[in-house]
Amino acid sequence: MSGVAGQFHGTERIGGLETERSRWVAIAVFSILGVTLFRIICLAFNRTDLFVDEAQYWLWSREMAFGAYSKPPLIGWVIRLTTWIMGGEGTFDVRLAAPILHAMTAAAMFYLGRMIYDARIGALAAIIYITLPGVSLSSLLISTDTPMLLFIVVSLILWRKLSAIRTEGGPLALMLAIGLGFAVGLGFLSKYAMAFLFPFVPLAAYLDRDWRVRWSHALLAGAVATLVVAPNLWWNYAHDFATARHTVSIAHWNAAGLNFGSALGFFGAQAGVVGPFVFIAMLMAVRDMRTPTVRSLCALSIPLLLLMTAQALISRAFANWAVGAYAAGLLLATPWLAARPHWLRASLILNTVVAIILPLLTIFGTELRLPNGDLALKRYLGRSALVSTAIADARRLDAHVIVASDRSFLAEMFYQLRDDHHIVPRAWNEGAEPPSSHYALLYPLQPGETANALLLSRADSLPACMKDEPPQAEWAATAGFMERAMVGLWKIPASCLQGANHGP
């Protein structure tokens, strides 16, 4: 009898565990779907203009090339997919992939968290991820960080799975290795910052055998990843390594020094990216290095964060340059928060409030002004109206070409003139070598296009050769990124054309 009773209670415990696991799966799924649906609905009513980078990524979606001037090309391919599915190229269509990709990353985070810990920690990690302030912001915009984060988490899942069967080998291991190579390659094609994370994988494997794989599988994954990125490497070679030069230039290594304010600012900004409670939890979890799991997750997160802080110290670094650290960093923070319900609750409440407010701001807060008088969302407003005015005046003046050197103008010009067969947008490079932008590299003003060309520029940013030229049209920029600045259209004199850098 006692044996039967023990078996009954054992079955009951197993059934209870299954019920608990199913409950956490349901919580994760409904949280991810609910937040994503809210973001997509808000995106449909979003009143902001495409940011300069977003409009440039849209242009890449039309080119469908293997490379681009400043970043890898996958973001353009993603936009091409969503605009093709939606049948349009409006701001909603261009940005639609952002919340969907973040939902996929949250689901992958749940899977990875369940692999390393259990369903509860996996579900909490997914919920924390989907409500991170940085994720809330980047769900409103289409950016290269978004697909890169997905491929980082997928890569970690496949690496972990490959490690679990390292002693078995066989067709499954080969498929996992090939899948890992594709995930790493696609992550690299999303953003080159993917490369910063994976040098720390051997360190994680040294600290925790659950990350160790066969050398043959690692080499196969590396070979596949190389094949995936090879077309982009060839594009860079064919275009004089334009992307590599640009990447080095934005790092500002030529002006290296010791800027402690920049380093502190970057480190503090990370609390804004993931929320203060999550960031503190991640740092506090580092103190518990007794388990291999914590040591390996530290190896996959903290060195990258410190590396980018060092970059900020010697030069500069943008807050999003360390986002790759939070795939593993979140799994450091989640168990620490889960063991402290008050911290967990405070973190979820704060980040959820931000996740609600940010999308609503893009609908109802476009006229909200800060104490200094600037629009709160000025970075994302005013471009469309300014360029629309320029195009209307160019038509009135019978211009066939609008030229600009400002990337903000160029991005919006190419977007608005995408189906216009009467006016052509072109880049004014003013003799710069190498070309100063993607537009100057691929769409420079051609010698035969100068007769009916007008330059769109701020009045205080005219080329030296045009300082005495009267404007053909001039106006004050409306509310937004360049509010009250005087902007106009100018004819380009022959003296300027002689010194400018034209295409062949």
mmCIF file with all atom_site columns, N, CA and C in Angstrom, residues 342-386:
data_model
loop_
_atom_site.group_PDB
_atom_site.id
_atom_site.type_symbol
_atom_site.label_atom_id
_atom_site.label_alt_id
_atom_site.label_comp_id
_atom_site.label_asym_id
_atom_site.label_entity_id
_atom_site.label_seq_id
_atom_site.pdbx_PDB_ins_code
_atom_site.Cartn_x
_atom_site.Cartn_y
_atom_site.Cartn_z
_atom_site.occupancy
_atom_site.B_iso_or_equiv
_atom_site.pdbx_formal_charge
_atom_site.auth_seq_id
_atom_site.auth_comp_id
_atom_site.auth_asym_id
_atom_site.auth_atom_id
_atom_site.pdbx_PDB_model_num
ATOM 1   N N  . HIS A 1 342 ? 9.655  42.437 -4.059  1.00 0.00 ? 342 HIS A N  1
ATOM 2   C CA . HIS A 1 342 ? 9.418  43.887 -4.065  1.00 0.00 ? 342 HIS A CA 1
ATOM 3   C C  . HIS A 1 342 ? 10.203 44.562 -5.194  1.00 0.00 ? 342 HIS A C  1
ATOM 4   N N  . TRP A 1 343 ? 11.447 44.135 -5.381  1.00 0.00 ? 343 TRP A N  1
ATOM 5   C CA . TRP A 1 343 ? 12.243 44.667 -6.490  1.00 0.00 ? 343 TRP A CA 1
ATOM 6   C C  . TRP A 1 343 ? 11.624 44.293 -7.829  1.00 0.00 ? 343 TRP A C  1
ATOM 7   N N  . LEU A 1 344 ? 11.207 43.040 -7.950  1.00 0.00 ? 344 LEU A N  1
ATOM 8   C CA . LEU A 1 344 ? 10.608 42.580 -9.198  1.00 0.00 ? 344 LEU A CA 1
ATOM 9   C C  . LEU A 1 344 ? 9.352  43.377 -9.524  1.00 0.00 ? 344 LEU A C  1
ATOM 10  N N  . ARG A 1 345 ? 8.508  43.550 -8.505  1.00 0.00 ? 345 ARG A N  1
ATOM 11  C CA . ARG A 1 345 ? 7.256  44.278 -8.713  1.00 0.00 ? 345 ARG A CA 1
ATOM 12  C C  . ARG A 1 345 ? 7.532  45.726 -9.116  1.00 0.00 ? 345 ARG A C  1
ATOM 13  N N  . ALA A 1 346 ? 8.470  46.370 -8.424  1.00 0.00 ? 346 ALA A N  1
ATOM 14  C CA . ALA A 1 346 ? 8.799  47.763 -8.743  1.00 0.00 ? 346 ALA A CA 1
ATOM 15  C C  . ALA A 1 346 ? 9.348  47.882 -10.168 1.00 0.00 ? 346 ALA A C  1
ATOM 16  N N  . SER A 1 347 ? 10.203 46.929 -10.548 1.00 0.00 ? 347 SER A N  1
ATOM 17  C CA . SER A 1 347 ? 10.776 46.952 -11.896 1.00 0.00 ? 347 SER A CA 1
ATOM 18  C C  . SER A 1 347 ? 9.695  46.805 -12.963 1.00 0.00 ? 347 SER A C  1
ATOM 19  N N  . LEU A 1 348 ? 8.820  45.829 -12.775 1.00 0.00 ? 348 LEU A N  1
ATOM 20  C CA . LEU A 1 348 ? 7.770  45.587 -13.773 1.00 0.00 ? 348 LEU A CA 1
ATOM 21  C C  . LEU A 1 348 ? 6.801  46.763 -13.858 1.00 0.00 ? 348 LEU A C  1
ATOM 22  N N  . ILE A 1 349 ? 6.466  47.360 -12.719 1.00 0.00 ? 349 ILE A N  1
ATOM 23  C CA . ILE A 1 349 ? 5.541  48.502 -12.731 1.00 0.00 ? 349 ILE A CA 1
ATOM 24  C C  . ILE A 1 349 ? 6.173  49.682 -13.471 1.00 0.00 ? 349 ILE A C  1
ATOM 25  N N  . LEU A 1 350 ? 7.421  50.014 -13.106 1.00 0.00 ? 350 LEU A N  1
ATOM 26  C CA . LEU A 1 350 ? 8.081  51.162 -13.737 1.00 0.00 ? 350 LEU A CA 1
ATOM 27  C C  . LEU A 1 350 ? 8.240  50.951 -15.235 1.00 0.00 ? 350 LEU A C  1
ATOM 28  N N  . ASN A 1 351 ? 8.757  49.796 -15.639 1.00 0.00 ? 351 ASN A N  1
ATOM 29  C CA . ASN A 1 351 ? 8.986  49.552 -17.058 1.00 0.00 ? 351 ASN A CA 1
ATOM 30  C C  . ASN A 1 351 ? 7.686  49.439 -17.840 1.00 0.00 ? 351 ASN A C  1
ATOM 31  N N  . THR A 1 352 ? 6.631  48.905 -17.210 1.00 0.00 ? 352 THR A N  1
ATOM 32  C CA . THR A 1 352 ? 5.332  48.818 -17.892 1.00 0.00 ? 352 THR A CA 1
ATOM 33  C C  . THR A 1 352 ? 4.739  50.196 -18.112 1.00 0.00 ? 352 THR A C  1
ATOM 34  N N  . VAL A 1 353 ? 4.888  51.077 -17.121 1.00 0.00 ? 353 VAL A N  1
ATOM 35  C CA . VAL A 1 353 ? 4.402  52.462 -17.286 1.00 0.00 ? 353 VAL A CA 1
ATOM 36  C C  . VAL A 1 353 ? 5.102  53.125 -18.468 1.00 0.00 ? 353 VAL A C  1
ATOM 37  N N  . VAL A 1 354 ? 6.424  52.942 -18.550 1.00 0.00 ? 354 VAL A N  1
ATOM 38  C CA . VAL A 1 354 ? 7.174  53.496 -19.685 1.00 0.00 ? 354 VAL A CA 1
ATOM 39  C C  . VAL A 1 354 ? 6.701  52.868 -20.993 1.00 0.00 ? 354 VAL A C  1
ATOM 40  N N  . ALA A 1 355 ? 6.446  51.560 -20.972 1.00 0.00 ? 355 ALA A N  1
ATOM 41  C CA . ALA A 1 355 ? 6.002  50.856 -22.177 1.00 0.00 ? 355 ALA A CA 1
ATOM 42  C C  . ALA A 1 355 ? 4.636  51.340 -22.649 1.00 0.00 ? 355 ALA A C  1
ATOM 43  N N  . ILE A 1 356 ? 3.834  51.852 -21.747 1.00 0.00 ? 356 ILE A N  1
ATOM 44  C CA . ILE A 1 356 ? 2.510  52.396 -22.114 1.00 0.00 ? 356 ILE A CA 1
ATOM 45  C C  . ILE A 1 356 ? 2.639  53.842 -22.583 1.00 0.00 ? 356 ILE A C  1
ATOM 46  N N  . ILE A 1 357 ? 3.443  54.625 -21.859 1.00 0.00 ? 357 ILE A N  1
ATOM 47  C CA . ILE A 1 357 ? 3.522  56.059 -22.140 1.00 0.00 ? 357 ILE A CA 1
ATOM 48  C C  . ILE A 1 357 ? 4.197  56.348 -23.480 1.00 0.00 ? 357 ILE A C  1
ATOM 49  N N  . LEU A 1 358 ? 5.301  55.658 -23.780 1.00 0.00 ? 358 LEU A N  1
ATOM 50  C CA . LEU A 1 358 ? 6.060  55.988 -24.998 1.00 0.00 ? 358 LEU A CA 1
ATOM 51  C C  . LEU A 1 358 ? 5.217  55.867 -26.275 1.00 0.00 ? 358 LEU A C  1
ATOM 52  N N  . PRO A 1 359 ? 4.488  54.754 -26.510 1.00 0.00 ? 359 PRO A N  1
ATOM 53  C CA . PRO A 1 359 ? 3.665  54.699 -27.728 1.00 0.00 ? 359 PRO A CA 1
ATOM 54  C C  . PRO A 1 359 ? 2.569  55.766 -27.742 1.00 0.00 ? 359 PRO A C  1
ATOM 55  N N  . LEU A 1 360 ? 1.985  56.050 -26.574 1.00 0.00 ? 360 LEU A N  1
ATOM 56  C CA . LEU A 1 360 ? 0.928  57.055 -26.521 1.00 0.00 ? 360 LEU A CA 1
ATOM 57  C C  . LEU A 1 360 ? 1.467  58.449 -26.809 1.00 0.00 ? 360 LEU A C  1
ATOM 58  N N  . LEU A 1 361 ? 2.730  58.693 -26.436 1.00 0.00 ? 361 LEU A N  1
ATOM 59  C CA . LEU A 1 361 ? 3.349  59.991 -26.746 1.00 0.00 ? 361 LEU A CA 1
ATOM 60  C C  . LEU A 1 361 ? 3.415  60.235 -28.245 1.00 0.00 ? 361 LEU A C  1
ATOM 61  N N  . THR A 1 362 ? 3.667  59.180 -29.028 1.00 0.00 ? 362 THR A N  1
ATOM 62  C CA . THR A 1 362 ? 3.766  59.347 -30.486 1.00 0.00 ? 362 THR A CA 1
ATOM 63  C C  . THR A 1 362 ? 2.415  59.651 -31.123 1.00 0.00 ? 362 THR A C  1
ATOM 64  N N  . ILE A 1 363 ? 1.348  59.461 -30.358 1.00 0.00 ? 363 ILE A N  1
ATOM 65  C CA . ILE A 1 363 ? -0.001 59.754 -30.861 1.00 0.00 ? 363 ILE A CA 1
ATOM 66  C C  . ILE A 1 363 ? -0.515 61.079 -30.305 1.00 0.00 ? 363 ILE A C  1
ATOM 67  N N  . PHE A 1 364 ? -0.408 61.232 -28.979 1.00 0.00 ? 364 PHE A N  1
ATOM 68  C CA . PHE A 1 364 ? -1.020 62.391 -28.316 1.00 0.00 ? 364 PHE A CA 1
ATOM 69  C C  . PHE A 1 364 ? -0.001 63.417 -27.838 1.00 0.00 ? 364 PHE A C  1
ATOM 70  N N  . GLY A 1 365 ? 1.302  63.110 -27.950 1.00 0.00 ? 365 GLY A N  1
ATOM 71  C CA . GLY A 1 365 ? 2.304  64.004 -27.382 1.00 0.00 ? 365 GLY A CA 1
ATOM 72  C C  . GLY A 1 365 ? 3.176  64.707 -28.390 1.00 0.00 ? 365 GLY A C  1
ATOM 73  N N  . THR A 1 366 ? 2.750  64.774 -29.637 1.00 0.00 ? 366 THR A N  1
ATOM 74  C CA . THR A 1 366 ? 3.597  65.402 -30.659 1.00 0.00 ? 366 THR A CA 1
ATOM 75  C C  . THR A 1 366 ? 3.673  66.920 -30.510 1.00 0.00 ? 366 THR A C  1
ATOM 76  N N  . GLU A 1 367 ? 2.783  67.515 -29.727 1.00 0.00 ? 367 GLU A N  1
ATOM 77  C CA . GLU A 1 367 ? 2.835  68.961 -29.499 1.00 0.00 ? 367 GLU A CA 1
ATOM 78  C C  . GLU A 1 367 ? 3.298  69.285 -28.083 1.00 0.00 ? 367 GLU A C  1
ATOM 79  N N  . LEU A 1 368 ? 3.680  68.272 -27.334 1.00 0.00 ? 368 LEU A N  1
ATOM 80  C CA . LEU A 1 368 ? 4.144  68.467 -25.964 1.00 0.00 ? 368 LEU A CA 1
ATOM 81  C C  . LEU A 1 368 ? 5.519  69.113 -25.969 1.00 0.00 ? 368 LEU A C  1
ATOM 82  N N  . ARG A 1 369 ? 5.668  70.180 -25.193 1.00 0.00 ? 369 ARG A N  1
ATOM 83  C CA . ARG A 1 369 ? 6.939  70.917 -25.156 1.00 0.00 ? 369 ARG A CA 1
ATOM 84  C C  . ARG A 1 369 ? 7.601  70.798 -23.790 1.00 0.00 ? 369 ARG A C  1
ATOM 85  N N  . LEU A 1 370 ? 8.928  70.779 -23.816 1.00 0.00 ? 370 LEU A N  1
ATOM 86  C CA . LEU A 1 370 ? 9.734  70.732 -22.603 1.00 0.00 ? 370 LEU A CA 1
ATOM 87  C C  . LEU A 1 370 ? 9.848  72.128 -22.004 1.00 0.00 ? 370 LEU A C  1
ATOM 88  N N  . PRO A 1 371 ? 10.331 72.245 -20.757 1.00 0.00 ? 371 PRO A N  1
ATOM 89  C CA . PRO A 1 371 ? 10.476 73.582 -20.152 1.00 0.00 ? 371 PRO A CA 1
ATOM 90  C C  . PRO A 1 371 ? 11.314 74.550 -20.970 1.00 0.00 ? 371 PRO A C  1
ATOM 91  N N  . ASN A 1 372 ? 12.262 74.042 -21.755 1.00 0.00 ? 372 ASN A N  1
ATOM 92  C CA . ASN A 1 372 ? 13.086 74.943 -22.579 1.00 0.00 ? 372 ASN A CA 1
ATOM 93  C C  . ASN A 1 372 ? 12.401 75.376 -23.864 1.00 0.00 ? 372 ASN A C  1
ATOM 94  N N  . GLY A 1 373 ? 11.173 74.887 -24.086 1.00 0.00 ? 373 GLY A N  1
ATOM 95  C CA . GLY A 1 373 ? 10.408 75.293 -25.263 1.00 0.00 ? 373 GLY A CA 1
ATOM 96  C C  . GLY A 1 373 ? 10.475 74.336 -26.428 1.00 0.00 ? 373 GLY A C  1
ATOM 97  N N  . ASP A 1 374 ? 11.419 73.398 -26.406 1.00 0.00 ? 374 ASP A N  1
ATOM 98  C CA . ASP A 1 374 ? 11.538 72.433 -27.497 1.00 0.00 ? 374 ASP A CA 1
ATOM 99  C C  . ASP A 1 374 ? 10.433 71.387 -27.420 1.00 0.00 ? 374 ASP A C  1
ATOM 100 N N  . LEU A 1 375 ? 10.025 70.889 -28.590 1.00 0.00 ? 375 LEU A N  1
ATOM 101 C CA . LEU A 1 375 ? 9.098  69.766 -28.615 1.00 0.00 ? 375 LEU A CA 1
ATOM 102 C C  . LEU A 1 375 ? 9.772  68.543 -28.000 1.00 0.00 ? 375 LEU A C  1
ATOM 103 N N  . ALA A 1 376 ? 9.025  67.795 -27.200 1.00 0.00 ? 376 ALA A N  1
ATOM 104 C CA . ALA A 1 376 ? 9.586  66.609 -26.549 1.00 0.00 ? 376 ALA A CA 1
ATOM 105 C C  . ALA A 1 376 ? 10.059 65.591 -27.583 1.00 0.00 ? 376 ALA A C  1
ATOM 106 N N  . LEU A 1 377 ? 9.371  65.509 -28.716 1.00 0.00 ? 377 LEU A N  1
ATOM 107 C CA . LEU A 1 377 ? 9.699  64.540 -29.763 1.00 0.00 ? 377 LEU A CA 1
ATOM 108 C C  . LEU A 1 377 ? 10.290 65.223 -30.998 1.00 0.00 ? 377 LEU A C  1
ATOM 109 N N  . LYS A 1 378 ? 11.023 66.314 -30.798 1.00 0.00 ? 378 LYS A N  1
ATOM 110 C CA . LYS A 1 378 ? 11.457 67.109 -31.952 1.00 0.00 ? 378 LYS A CA 1
ATOM 111 C C  . LYS A 1 378 ? 12.339 66.324 -32.920 1.00 0.00 ? 378 LYS A C  1
ATOM 112 N N  . ARG A 1 379 ? 13.104 65.325 -32.406 1.00 0.00 ? 379 ARG A N  1
ATOM 113 C CA . ARG A 1 379 ? 13.948 64.521 -33.293 1.00 0.00 ? 379 ARG A CA 1
ATOM 114 C C  . ARG A 1 379 ? 13.141 63.788 -34.349 1.00 0.00 ? 379 ARG A C  1
ATOM 115 N N  . TYR A 1 380 ? 11.874 63.541 -34.070 1.00 0.00 ? 380 TYR A N  1
ATOM 116 C CA . TYR A 1 380 ? 11.043 62.703 -34.943 1.00 0.00 ? 380 TYR A CA 1
ATOM 117 C C  . TYR A 1 380 ? 9.921  63.501 -35.612 1.00 0.00 ? 380 TYR A C  1
ATOM 118 N N  . LEU A 1 381 ? 10.046 64.823 -35.617 1.00 0.00 ? 381 LEU A N  1
ATOM 119 C CA . LEU A 1 381 ? 9.007  65.674 -36.195 1.00 0.00 ? 381 LEU A CA 1
ATOM 120 C C  . LEU A 1 381 ? 9.635  66.744 -37.079 1.00 0.00 ? 381 LEU A C  1
ATOM 121 N N  . GLY A 1 382 ? 8.884  67.193 -38.089 1.00 0.00 ? 382 GLY A N  1
ATOM 122 C CA . GLY A 1 382 ? 9.281  68.338 -38.896 1.00 0.00 ? 382 GLY A CA 1
ATOM 123 C C  . GLY A 1 382 ? 9.962  68.026 -40.210 1.00 0.00 ? 382 GLY A C  1
ATOM 124 N N  . ARG A 1 383 ? 10.517 66.814 -40.372 1.00 0.00 ? 383 ARG A N  1
ATOM 125 C CA . ARG A 1 383 ? 11.223 66.489 -41.609 1.00 0.00 ? 383 ARG A CA 1
ATOM 126 C C  . ARG A 1 383 ? 10.269 66.417 -42.791 1.00 0.00 ? 383 ARG A C  1
ATOM 127 N N  . SER A 1 384 ? 9.153  65.761 -42.590 1.00 0.00 ? 384 SER A N  1
ATOM 128 C CA . SER A 1 384 ? 8.201  65.587 -43.682 1.00 0.00 ? 384 SER A CA 1
ATOM 129 C C  . SER A 1 384 ? 7.683  66.924 -44.180 1.00 0.00 ? 384 SER A C  1
ATOM 130 N N  . ALA A 1 385 ? 7.298  67.812 -43.254 1.00 0.00 ? 385 ALA A N  1
ATOM 131 C CA . ALA A 1 385 ? 6.767  69.113 -43.653 1.00 0.00 ? 385 ALA A CA 1
ATOM 132 C C  . ALA A 1 385 ? 7.818  69.947 -44.358 1.00 0.00 ? 385 ALA A C  1
ATOM 133 N N  . LEU A 1 386 ? 9.048  69.933 -43.848 1.00 0.00 ? 386 LEU A N  1
ATOM 134 C CA . LEU A 1 386 ? 10.116 70.742 -44.452 1.00 0.00 ? 386 LEU A CA 1
ATOM 135 C C  . LEU A 1 386 ? 10.399 70.299 -45.878 1.00 0.00 ? 386 LEU A C  1
#
